[in-house]
Coordinates of C-alpha atoms in Angstrom, one line a residue:
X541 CA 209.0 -17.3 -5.5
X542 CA 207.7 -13.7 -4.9
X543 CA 207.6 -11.2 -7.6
X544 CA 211.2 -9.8 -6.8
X545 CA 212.7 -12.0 -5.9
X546 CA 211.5 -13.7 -9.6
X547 CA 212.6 -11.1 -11.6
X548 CA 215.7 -9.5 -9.8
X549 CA 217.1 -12.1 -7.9
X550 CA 219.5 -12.8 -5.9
X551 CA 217.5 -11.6 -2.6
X552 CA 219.2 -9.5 -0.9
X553 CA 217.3 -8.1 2.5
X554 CA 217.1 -4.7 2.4
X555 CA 219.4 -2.4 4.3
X556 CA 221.8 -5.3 4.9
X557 CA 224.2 -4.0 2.8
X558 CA 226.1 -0.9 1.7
X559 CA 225.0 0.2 -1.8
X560 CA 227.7 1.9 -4.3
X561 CA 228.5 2.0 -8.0
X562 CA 230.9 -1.0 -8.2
X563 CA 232.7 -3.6 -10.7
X564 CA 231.6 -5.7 -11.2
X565 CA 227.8 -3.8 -10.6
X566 CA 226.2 -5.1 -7.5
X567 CA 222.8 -6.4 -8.0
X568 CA 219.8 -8.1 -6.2
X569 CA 216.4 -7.5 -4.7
X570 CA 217.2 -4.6 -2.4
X571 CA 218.7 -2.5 -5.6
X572 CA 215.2 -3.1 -7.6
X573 CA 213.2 -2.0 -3.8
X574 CA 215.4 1.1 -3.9
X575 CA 214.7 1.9 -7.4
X576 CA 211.0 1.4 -7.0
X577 CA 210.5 2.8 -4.0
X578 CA 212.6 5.9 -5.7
X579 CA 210.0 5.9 -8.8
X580 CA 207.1 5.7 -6.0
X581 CA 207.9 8.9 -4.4
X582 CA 208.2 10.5 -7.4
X583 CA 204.6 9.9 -8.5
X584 CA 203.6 10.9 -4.8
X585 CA 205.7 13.8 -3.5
X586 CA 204.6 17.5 -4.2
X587 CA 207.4 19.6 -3.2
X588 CA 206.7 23.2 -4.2
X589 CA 210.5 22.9 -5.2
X590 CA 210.0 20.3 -7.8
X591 CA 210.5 16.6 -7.9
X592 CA 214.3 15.2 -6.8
X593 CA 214.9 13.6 -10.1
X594 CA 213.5 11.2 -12.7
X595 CA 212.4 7.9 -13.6
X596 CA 215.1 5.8 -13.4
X597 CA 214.9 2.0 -15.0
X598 CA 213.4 -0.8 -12.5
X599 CA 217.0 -3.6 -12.8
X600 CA 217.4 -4.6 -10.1
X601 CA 221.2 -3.6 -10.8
X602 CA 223.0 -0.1 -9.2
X603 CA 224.3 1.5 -12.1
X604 CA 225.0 5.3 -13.1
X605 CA 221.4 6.5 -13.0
X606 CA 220.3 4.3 -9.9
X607 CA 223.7 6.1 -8.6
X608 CA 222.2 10.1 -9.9
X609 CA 219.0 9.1 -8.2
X610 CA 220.4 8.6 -4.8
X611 CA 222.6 11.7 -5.2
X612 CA 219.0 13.6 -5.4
X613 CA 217.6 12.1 -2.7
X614 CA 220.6 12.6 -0.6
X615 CA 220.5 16.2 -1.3
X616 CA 217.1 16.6 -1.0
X617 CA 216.9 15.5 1.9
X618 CA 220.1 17.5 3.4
X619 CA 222.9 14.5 3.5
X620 CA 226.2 14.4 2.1
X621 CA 225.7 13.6 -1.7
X622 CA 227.9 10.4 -2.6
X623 CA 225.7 8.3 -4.0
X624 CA 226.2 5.9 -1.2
X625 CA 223.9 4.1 0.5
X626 CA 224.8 3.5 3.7
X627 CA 223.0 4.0 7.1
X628 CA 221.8 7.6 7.3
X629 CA 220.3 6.6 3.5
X630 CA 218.9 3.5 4.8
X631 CA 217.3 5.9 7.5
X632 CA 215.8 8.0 4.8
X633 CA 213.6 5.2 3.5
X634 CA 212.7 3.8 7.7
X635 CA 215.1 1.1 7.8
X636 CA 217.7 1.0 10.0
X637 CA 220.0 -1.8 11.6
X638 CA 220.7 0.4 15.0
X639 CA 218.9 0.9 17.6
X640 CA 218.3 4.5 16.4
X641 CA 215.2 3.6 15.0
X642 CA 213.5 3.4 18.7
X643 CA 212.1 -0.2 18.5
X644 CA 215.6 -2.0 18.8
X645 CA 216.6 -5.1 17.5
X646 CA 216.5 -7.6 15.4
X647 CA 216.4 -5.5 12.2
X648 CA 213.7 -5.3 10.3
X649 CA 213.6 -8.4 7.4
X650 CA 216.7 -10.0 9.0
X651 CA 214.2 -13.5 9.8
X652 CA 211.1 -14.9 9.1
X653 CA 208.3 -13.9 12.0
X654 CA 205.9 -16.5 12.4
X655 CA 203.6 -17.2 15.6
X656 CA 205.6 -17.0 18.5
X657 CA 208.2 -14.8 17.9
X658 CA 208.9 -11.2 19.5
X659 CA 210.9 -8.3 18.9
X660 CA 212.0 -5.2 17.7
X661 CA 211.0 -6.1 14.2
X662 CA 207.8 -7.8 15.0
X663 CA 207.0 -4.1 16.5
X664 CA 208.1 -2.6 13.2
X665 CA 205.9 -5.3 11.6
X666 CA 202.6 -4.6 13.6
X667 CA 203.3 -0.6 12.8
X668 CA 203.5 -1.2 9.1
X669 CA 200.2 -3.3 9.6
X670 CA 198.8 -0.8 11.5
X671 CA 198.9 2.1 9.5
X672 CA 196.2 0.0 7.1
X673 CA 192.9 -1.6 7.0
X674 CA 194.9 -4.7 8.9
X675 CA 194.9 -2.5 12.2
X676 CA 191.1 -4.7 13.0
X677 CA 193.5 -8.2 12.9
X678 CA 196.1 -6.9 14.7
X679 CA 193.7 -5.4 17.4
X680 CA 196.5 -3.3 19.0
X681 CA 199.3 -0.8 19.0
X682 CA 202.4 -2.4 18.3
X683 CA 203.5 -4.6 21.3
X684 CA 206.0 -6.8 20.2
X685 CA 204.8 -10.0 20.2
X686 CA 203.8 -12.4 17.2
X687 CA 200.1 -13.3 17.8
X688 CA 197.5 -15.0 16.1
X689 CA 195.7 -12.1 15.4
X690 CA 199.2 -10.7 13.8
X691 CA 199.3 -13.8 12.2
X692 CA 196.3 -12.8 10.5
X693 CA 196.6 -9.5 9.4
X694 CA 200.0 -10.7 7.7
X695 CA 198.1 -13.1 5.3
X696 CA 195.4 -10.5 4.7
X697 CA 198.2 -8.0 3.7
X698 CA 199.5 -10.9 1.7
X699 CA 196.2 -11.5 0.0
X700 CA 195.5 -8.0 -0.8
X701 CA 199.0 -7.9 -2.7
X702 CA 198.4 -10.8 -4.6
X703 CA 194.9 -9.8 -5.5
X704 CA 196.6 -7.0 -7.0
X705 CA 200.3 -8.1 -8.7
X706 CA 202.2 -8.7 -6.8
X707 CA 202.6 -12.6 -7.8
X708 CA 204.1 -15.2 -5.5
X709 CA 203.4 -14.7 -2.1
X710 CA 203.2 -17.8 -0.6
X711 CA 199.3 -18.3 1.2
X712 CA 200.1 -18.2 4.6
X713 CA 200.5 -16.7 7.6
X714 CA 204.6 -16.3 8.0
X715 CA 206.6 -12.7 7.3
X716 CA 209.7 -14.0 5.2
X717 CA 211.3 -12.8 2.3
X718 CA 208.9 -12.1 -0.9
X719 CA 206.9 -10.6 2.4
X720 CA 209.3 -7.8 3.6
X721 CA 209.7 -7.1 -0.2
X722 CA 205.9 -6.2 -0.3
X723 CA 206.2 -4.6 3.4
X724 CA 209.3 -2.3 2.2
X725 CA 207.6 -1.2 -1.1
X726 CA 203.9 -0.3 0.2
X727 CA 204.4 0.3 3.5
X728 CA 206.6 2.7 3.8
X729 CA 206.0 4.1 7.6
X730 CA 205.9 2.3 11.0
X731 CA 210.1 1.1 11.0
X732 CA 211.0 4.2 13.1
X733 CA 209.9 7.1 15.9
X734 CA 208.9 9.9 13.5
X735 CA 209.6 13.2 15.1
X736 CA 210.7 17.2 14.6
X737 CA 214.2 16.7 12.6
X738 CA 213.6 13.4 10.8
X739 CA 212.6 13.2 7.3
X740 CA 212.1 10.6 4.4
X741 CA 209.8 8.8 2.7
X742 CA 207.4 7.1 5.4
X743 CA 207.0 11.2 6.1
X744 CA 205.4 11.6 3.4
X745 CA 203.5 8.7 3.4
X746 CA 202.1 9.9 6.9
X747 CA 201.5 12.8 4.9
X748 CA 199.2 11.4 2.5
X749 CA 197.4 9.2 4.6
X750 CA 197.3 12.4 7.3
X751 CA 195.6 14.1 4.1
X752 CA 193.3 11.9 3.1
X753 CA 191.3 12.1 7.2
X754 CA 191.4 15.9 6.2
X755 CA 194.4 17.0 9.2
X756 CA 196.9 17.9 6.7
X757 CA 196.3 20.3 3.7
X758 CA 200.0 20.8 2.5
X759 CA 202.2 19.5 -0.2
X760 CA 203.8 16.1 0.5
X761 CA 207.2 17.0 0.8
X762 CA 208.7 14.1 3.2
X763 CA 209.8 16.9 5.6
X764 CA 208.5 16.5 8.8
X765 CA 207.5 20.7 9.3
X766 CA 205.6 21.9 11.7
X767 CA 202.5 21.6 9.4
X768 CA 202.9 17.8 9.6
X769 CA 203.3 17.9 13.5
X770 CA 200.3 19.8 14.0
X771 CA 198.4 17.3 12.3
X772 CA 199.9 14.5 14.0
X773 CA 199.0 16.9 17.7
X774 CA 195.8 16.8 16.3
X775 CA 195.1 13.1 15.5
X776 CA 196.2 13.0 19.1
X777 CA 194.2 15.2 20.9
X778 CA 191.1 13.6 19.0
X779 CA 191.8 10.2 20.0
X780 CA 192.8 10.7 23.8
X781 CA 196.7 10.3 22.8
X782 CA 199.5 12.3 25.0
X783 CA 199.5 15.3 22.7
X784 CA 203.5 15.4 22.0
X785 CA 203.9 15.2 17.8
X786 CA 205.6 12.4 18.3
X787 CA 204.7 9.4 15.4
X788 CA 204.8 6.4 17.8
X789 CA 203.4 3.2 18.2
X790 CA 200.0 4.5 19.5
X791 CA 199.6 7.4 16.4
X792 CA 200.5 4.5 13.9
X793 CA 197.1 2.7 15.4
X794 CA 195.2 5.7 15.7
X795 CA 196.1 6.9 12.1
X796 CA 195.2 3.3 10.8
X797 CA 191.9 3.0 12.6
X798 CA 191.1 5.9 10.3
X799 CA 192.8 4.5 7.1
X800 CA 190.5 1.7 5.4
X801 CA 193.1 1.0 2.3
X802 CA 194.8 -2.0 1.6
X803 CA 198.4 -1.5 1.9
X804 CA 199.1 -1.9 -2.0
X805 CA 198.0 1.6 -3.0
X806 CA 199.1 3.2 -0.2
X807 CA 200.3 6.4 -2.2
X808 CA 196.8 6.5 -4.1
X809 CA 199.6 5.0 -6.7
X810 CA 198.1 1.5 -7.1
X811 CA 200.1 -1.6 -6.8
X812 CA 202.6 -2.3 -10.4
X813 CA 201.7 -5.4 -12.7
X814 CA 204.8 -7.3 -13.2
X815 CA 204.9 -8.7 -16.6
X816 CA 207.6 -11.8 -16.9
X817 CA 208.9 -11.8 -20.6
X818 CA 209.2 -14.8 -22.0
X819 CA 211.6 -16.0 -25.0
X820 CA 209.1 -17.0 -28.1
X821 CA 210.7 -20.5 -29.9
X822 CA 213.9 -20.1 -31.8
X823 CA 214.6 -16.6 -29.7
X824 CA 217.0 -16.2 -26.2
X825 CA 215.5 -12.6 -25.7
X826 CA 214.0 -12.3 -22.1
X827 CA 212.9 -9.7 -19.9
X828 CA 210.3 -7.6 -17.9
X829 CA 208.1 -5.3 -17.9
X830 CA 206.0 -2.9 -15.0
X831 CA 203.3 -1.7 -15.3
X832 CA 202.2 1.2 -13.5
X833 CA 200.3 4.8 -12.8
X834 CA 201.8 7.9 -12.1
X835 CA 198.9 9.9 -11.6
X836 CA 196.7 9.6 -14.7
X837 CA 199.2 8.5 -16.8
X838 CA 199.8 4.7 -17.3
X839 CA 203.7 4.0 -17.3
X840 CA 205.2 0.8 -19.0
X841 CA 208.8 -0.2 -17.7
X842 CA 210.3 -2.7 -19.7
X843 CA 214.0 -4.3 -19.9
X844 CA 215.3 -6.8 -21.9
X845 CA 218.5 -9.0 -22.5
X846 CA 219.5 -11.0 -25.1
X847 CA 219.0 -8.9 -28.2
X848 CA 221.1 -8.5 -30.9
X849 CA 223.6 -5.5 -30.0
X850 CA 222.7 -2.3 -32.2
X851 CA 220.0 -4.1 -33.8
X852 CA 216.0 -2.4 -33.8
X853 CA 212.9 -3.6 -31.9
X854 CA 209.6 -2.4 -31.0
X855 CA 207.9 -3.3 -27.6
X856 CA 204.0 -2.9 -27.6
X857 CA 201.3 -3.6 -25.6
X858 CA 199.1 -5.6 -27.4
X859 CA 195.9 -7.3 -27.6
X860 CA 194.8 -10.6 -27.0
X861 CA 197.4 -13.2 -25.4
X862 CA 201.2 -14.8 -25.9
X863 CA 199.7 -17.6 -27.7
X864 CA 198.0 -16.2 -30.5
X865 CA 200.3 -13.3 -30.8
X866 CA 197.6 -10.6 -29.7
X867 CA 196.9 -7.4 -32.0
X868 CA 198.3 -3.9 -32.2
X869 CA 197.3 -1.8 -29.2
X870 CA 199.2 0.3 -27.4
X871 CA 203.1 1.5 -28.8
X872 CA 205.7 1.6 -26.4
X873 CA 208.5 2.1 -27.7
X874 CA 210.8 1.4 -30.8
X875 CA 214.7 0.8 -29.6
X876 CA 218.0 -0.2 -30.4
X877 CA 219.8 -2.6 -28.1
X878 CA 222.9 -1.8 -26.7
X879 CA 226.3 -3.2 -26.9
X880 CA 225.4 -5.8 -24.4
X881 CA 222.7 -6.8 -26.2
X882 CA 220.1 -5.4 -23.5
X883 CA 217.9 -2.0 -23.2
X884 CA 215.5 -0.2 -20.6
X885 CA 212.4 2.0 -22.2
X886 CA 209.5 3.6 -20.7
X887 CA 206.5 4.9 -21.9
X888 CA 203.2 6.8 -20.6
X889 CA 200.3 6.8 -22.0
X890 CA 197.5 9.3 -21.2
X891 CA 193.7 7.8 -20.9
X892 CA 194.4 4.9 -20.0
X893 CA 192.5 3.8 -17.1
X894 CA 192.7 0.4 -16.4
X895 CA 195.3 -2.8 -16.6
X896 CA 192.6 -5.0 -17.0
X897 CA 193.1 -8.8 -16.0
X898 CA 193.4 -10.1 -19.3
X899 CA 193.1 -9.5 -23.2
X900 CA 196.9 -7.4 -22.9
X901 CA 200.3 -8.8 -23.5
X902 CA 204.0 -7.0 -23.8
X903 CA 205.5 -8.2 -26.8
X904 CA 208.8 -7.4 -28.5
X905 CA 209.6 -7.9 -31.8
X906 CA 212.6 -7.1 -34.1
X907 CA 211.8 -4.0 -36.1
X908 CA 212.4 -3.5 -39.9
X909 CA 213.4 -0.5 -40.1
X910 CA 213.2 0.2 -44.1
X911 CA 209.4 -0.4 -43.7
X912 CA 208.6 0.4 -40.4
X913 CA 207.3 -3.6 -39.6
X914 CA 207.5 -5.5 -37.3
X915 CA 209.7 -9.4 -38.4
X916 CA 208.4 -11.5 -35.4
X917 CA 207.5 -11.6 -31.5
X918 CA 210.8 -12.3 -29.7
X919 CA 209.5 -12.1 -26.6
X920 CA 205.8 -11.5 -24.8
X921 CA 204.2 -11.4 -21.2
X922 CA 200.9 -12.1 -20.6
X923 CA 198.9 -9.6 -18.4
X924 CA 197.0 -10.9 -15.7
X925 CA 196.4 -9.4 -12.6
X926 CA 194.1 -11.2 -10.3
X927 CA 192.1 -7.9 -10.2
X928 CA 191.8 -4.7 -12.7
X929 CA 194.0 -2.0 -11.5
X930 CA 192.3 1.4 -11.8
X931 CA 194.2 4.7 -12.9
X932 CA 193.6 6.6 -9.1
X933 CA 192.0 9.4 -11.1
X934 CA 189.5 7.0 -12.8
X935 CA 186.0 7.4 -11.7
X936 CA 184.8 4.2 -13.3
X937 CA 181.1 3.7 -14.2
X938 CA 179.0 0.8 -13.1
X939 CA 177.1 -0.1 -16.7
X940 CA 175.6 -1.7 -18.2
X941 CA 177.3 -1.2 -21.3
X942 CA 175.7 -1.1 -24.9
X943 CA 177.9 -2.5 -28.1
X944 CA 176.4 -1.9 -31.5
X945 CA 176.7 -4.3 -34.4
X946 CA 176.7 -3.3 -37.5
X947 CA 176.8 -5.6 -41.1
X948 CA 180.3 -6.8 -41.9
X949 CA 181.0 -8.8 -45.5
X950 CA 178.0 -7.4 -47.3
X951 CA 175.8 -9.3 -44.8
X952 CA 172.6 -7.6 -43.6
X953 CA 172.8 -8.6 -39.6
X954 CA 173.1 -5.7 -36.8
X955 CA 172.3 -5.8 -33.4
X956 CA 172.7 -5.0 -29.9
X957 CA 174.6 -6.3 -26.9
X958 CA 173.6 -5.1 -23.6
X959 CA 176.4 -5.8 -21.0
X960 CA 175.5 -5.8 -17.1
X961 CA 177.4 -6.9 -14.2
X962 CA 175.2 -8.7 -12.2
X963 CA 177.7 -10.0 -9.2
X964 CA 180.6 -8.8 -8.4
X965 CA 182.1 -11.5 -10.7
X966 CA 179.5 -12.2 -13.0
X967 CA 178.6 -10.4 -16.5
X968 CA 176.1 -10.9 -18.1
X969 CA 176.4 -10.6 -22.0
X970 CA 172.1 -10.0 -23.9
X971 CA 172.9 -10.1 -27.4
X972 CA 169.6 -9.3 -29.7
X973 CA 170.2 -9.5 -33.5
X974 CA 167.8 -8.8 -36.4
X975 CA 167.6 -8.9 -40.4
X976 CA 168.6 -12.9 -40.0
X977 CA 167.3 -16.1 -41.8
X978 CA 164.6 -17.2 -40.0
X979 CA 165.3 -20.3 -38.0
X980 CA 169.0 -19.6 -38.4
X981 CA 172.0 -20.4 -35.9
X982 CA 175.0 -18.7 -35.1
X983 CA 177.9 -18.7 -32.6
X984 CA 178.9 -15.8 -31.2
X985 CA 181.9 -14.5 -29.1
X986 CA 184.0 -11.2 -27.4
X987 CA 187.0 -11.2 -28.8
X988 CA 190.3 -9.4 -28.0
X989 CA 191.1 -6.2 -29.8
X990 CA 189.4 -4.6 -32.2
X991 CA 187.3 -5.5 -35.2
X992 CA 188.0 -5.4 -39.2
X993 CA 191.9 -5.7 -38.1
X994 CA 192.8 -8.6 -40.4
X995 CA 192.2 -11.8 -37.7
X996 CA 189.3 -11.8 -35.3
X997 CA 191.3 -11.9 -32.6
X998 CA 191.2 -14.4 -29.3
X999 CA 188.1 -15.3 -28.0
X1000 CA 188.1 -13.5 -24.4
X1001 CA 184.6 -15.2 -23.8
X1002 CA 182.1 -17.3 -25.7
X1003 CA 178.5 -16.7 -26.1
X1004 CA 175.5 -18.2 -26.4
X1005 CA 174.7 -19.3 -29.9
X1006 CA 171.6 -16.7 -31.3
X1007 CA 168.8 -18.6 -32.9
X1008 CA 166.9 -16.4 -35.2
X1009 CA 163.0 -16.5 -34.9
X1010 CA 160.3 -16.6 -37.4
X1011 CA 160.6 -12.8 -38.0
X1012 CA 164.5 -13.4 -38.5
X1013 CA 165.2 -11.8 -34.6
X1014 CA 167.8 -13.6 -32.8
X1015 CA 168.4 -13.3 -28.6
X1016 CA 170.4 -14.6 -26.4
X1017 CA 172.1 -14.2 -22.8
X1018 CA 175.2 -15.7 -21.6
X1019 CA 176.2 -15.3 -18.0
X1020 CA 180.4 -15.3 -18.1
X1021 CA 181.9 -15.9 -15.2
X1022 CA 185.2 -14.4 -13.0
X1023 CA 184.4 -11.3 -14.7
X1024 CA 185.7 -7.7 -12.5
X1025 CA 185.9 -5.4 -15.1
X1026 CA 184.7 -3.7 -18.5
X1027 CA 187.8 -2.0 -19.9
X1028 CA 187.8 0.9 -21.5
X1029 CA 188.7 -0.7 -25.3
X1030 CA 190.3 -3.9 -26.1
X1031 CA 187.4 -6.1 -27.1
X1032 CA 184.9 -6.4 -29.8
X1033 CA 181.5 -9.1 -30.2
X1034 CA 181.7 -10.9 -33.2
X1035 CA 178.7 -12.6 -34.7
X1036 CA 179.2 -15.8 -37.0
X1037 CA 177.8 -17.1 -40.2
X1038 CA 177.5 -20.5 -38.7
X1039 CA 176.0 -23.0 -37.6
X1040 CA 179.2 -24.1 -36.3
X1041 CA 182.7 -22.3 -37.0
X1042 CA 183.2 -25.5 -39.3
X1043 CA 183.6 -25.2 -43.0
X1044 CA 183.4 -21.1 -43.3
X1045 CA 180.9 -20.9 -40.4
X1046 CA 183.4 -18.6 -38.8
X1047 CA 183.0 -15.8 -41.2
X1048 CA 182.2 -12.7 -39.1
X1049 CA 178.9 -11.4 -40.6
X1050 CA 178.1 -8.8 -37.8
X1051 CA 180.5 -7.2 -35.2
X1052 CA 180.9 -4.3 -33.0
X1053 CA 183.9 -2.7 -31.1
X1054 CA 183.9 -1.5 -27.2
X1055 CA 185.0 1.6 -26.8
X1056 CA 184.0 3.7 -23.2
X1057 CA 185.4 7.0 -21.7
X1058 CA 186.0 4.7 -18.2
X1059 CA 186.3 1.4 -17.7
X1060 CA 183.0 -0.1 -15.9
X1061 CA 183.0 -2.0 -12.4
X1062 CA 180.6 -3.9 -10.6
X1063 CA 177.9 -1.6 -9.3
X1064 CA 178.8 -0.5 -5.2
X1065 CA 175.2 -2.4 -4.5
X1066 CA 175.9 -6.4 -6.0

């Protein structure tokens, strides 16, 4: 199952159905798109008048603040303010079940589009492709028709979302459900004719991506002004296109040709980290968490059922994984659950700037409140994206990386790991240590979290044993493996008594923390 419909199910296609505050609440896949699609806009639209609202909780169920948020963007955007979504709301966002939308029928997400198939929505399917790097499969402005080349750019889109989160895609070549719940969050434009009088959200996406080729120089708004049409005349004029402002078929391709990004960080917001809580033994407490930037802030979105109603709890990020407990990192939040036993928090956190693919897990525990402790992990999510995901004002380094040991337990050892990314998924770890016995051995490893805190931590990678020489000088290189990122902080290299981690061998006689200003990628020329 795809990440949505995972987390919020049922799945419900988007659009099909009118949205209202209800009893019993309505809830499903389509709520959860419109709540993050909501949060989306507000990390990406600049209106000089301010932002429409505010966060609102990711639930995938349309409650009072999922009901406020709607009200803003209906008033924003000059329609009646209910807090209804129903066809000229739909319309905001680019969906639409008329034939309004100037591509006709079938709606858009209404069946799976395979090889073969044709249609209004296959157009709509080739313009959201279009508008991204998958423009080269596709080959063409939108025509209609399900090709192989189509076929194509639908699993590349596909990979490129799982490569960065979004879990569960199946790996192939068909647009179904977990697909269009990808397609409506990250690619916002392409569903409808964009012209003078029609505003939303794949406006402003146009906007950014009309920004980023240097044609538009204004805020992103969503308002399609004559600002935004000017720079859609001139995308037009420059590629031969019948100069009418008009966002059609032909401008999608154009604009695409000139946009190289994968469609998951469409919004220079990149793709969310979904974090599946899971109950620890003995505990019913479930939940979720996203994780996410809004500019150079890191956001974590968590909710969780089955607590204990009015009872405390902490949620941090930690380090290390589910299994082993991980150590104190990053604090989220400390809560009390409500009287159905469930709550929503959010956090940001400034200097963040990287999820890294592993060596993080969200964790809640119950909270003792007369001592501030935590009494056990009720629940915890391991993170693991398949690739880091970068803070989109990071400018990360490209190493190598030094990490100083220094003595630990009144030993005399200190070194100096060098750390160099030699592929683009290959570090490799030179670890020289002096002031040893001569001839002696000892294990060493990069641990998750930081050093002196009580337990080593888990072992992220092993290393090469260091074999002091005659002068009492140890080396060694290790070359680890699936390897895409330094972070910032989060490990530490741990050097052992040894020879083996047998019988008090493991006793940590020389260790060193990582800590960087940026996280450290793969230089641009492996």
């Amino acid at each position: 199952m795809a990440l949505f419909e995972e987390v919020f199910a049922p799945y419900v296609r988007f659009g099909g159905r009118r949205l209202e505050l209800a009893a019993p609440r309505l809830h499903g896949t389509d709520v959860a798109l419109l709540q993050a699609m909501y949060n989306l806009m507000l990390a990406a639209m600049t209106p000089p008048q301010g932002p429409m609202g505010k966060l609102i909780a990711i639930s995938g169920v349309y409650d009072e603040a999922t009901e406020a948020a709607v009200r803003g963007i209906q008033a924003y955007f000059g329609l009646a303010a209910d807090g209804v979504v129903g066809e000229e709301t739909y319309f905001v966002f680019g969906q639409s079940e008329r034939p309004k939308a100037g591509y006709g029928g079938p709606p858009y997400g209404s069946r799976s589009l395979r090889v073969g198939s044709s249609g209004g929505d296959v157009k709509v399917l080739q313009n959201r492709l279009n508008l991204f790097r998958y423009q080269d499969d596709v080959g063409r402005s939108a025509d209609g028709y399900f090709s192989a080349r189509t076929a194509a750019a639908v699993a590349a889109m596909k990979g490129d979302a799982c490569a960065r989160g979004y879990a569960g895609l199946d790996p192939n070549a068909i647009a179904g459900d977990g697909y269009y719940d990808a397609s409506w969050l990250y690619t916002l434009g392409g569903s409808r004719e964009i012209f003078a009088g029609r505003n939303g959200f794949d406006v402003a996406m146009t906007q950014v991506l009309l920004r980023e080729i240097g044609l538009y120089l204004g805020p992103v708004t969503g308002y399609y002004d004559t600002r935004t049409e000017d720079a859609v005349r001139s995308l037009q004029a420059a590629t031969g296109l019948q100069v009418d402002g008009v966002l059609g078929a032909d401008t999608f391709y154009a604009l695409g040709r000139r946009n190289l990004r994968p469609a998951p960080s469409p919004l220079g917001v990149p793709w969310p980290v979904t974090v599946a809580l899971r109950p620890a033994e003995g505990s019913v407490a479930t939940g979720r968490a996203l994780l996410y930037y809004r500019g150079s802030r890191l956001t974590a979105d968590v909710t969780v059922i089955g607590l204990i109603p009015g009872k405390a709890y902490r949620c941090q990020i930690r380090f290390g994984d589910c299994e082993a407990g991980g150590r104190p990192g990053l604090q989220v939040a400390s809560f009390v659950a409500d009287p159905s036993g469930s709550a929503w928090i959010a956090a940001e956190f400034e200097a963040v700037h990287m999820v890294p693919t592993s060596g993080w897990v969200v964790a809640v525990s119950e909270l003792v409140t007369d001592r501030q402790e935590d009494a056990g992990i009720l629940c915890c999510g391991d993170v693991a994206p398949a690739f880091p995901v970068l803070s989109p004002a990071a400018e990360p380094l490209e190493g190598p990386v030094d990490i100083r040991l220094s003595p630990r337990d009144g030993m005399a050892a200190k070194g100096l790991a060098v750390l160099r990314f030699i592929t683009a998924r290959a570090l490799q770890v030179t670890l020289t240590v002096s002031e040893l016995q001569p001839g002696s051995r000892h294990p060493a490893h990069i641990h998750y979290g930081r050093s002196g805190a009580g337990s080593a931590g888990a072992i992220a990678y092993p290393l090469t044993d260091v074999v002091a020489d005659s002068a009492g000088v140890g080396r060694s290189i290790t070359v680890v493996q699936r390897v895409t990122a330094i972070p910032q902080e989060g490990w530490h290299l741990d050097l052992h008594l040894g020879p083996s981690l047998a019988g008090g061998g493991d006793r940590t006689i020389a260790s060193g923390d990582l800590h960087l200003a940026q996280p450290v990628l793969p230089g641009r020329g492996i």
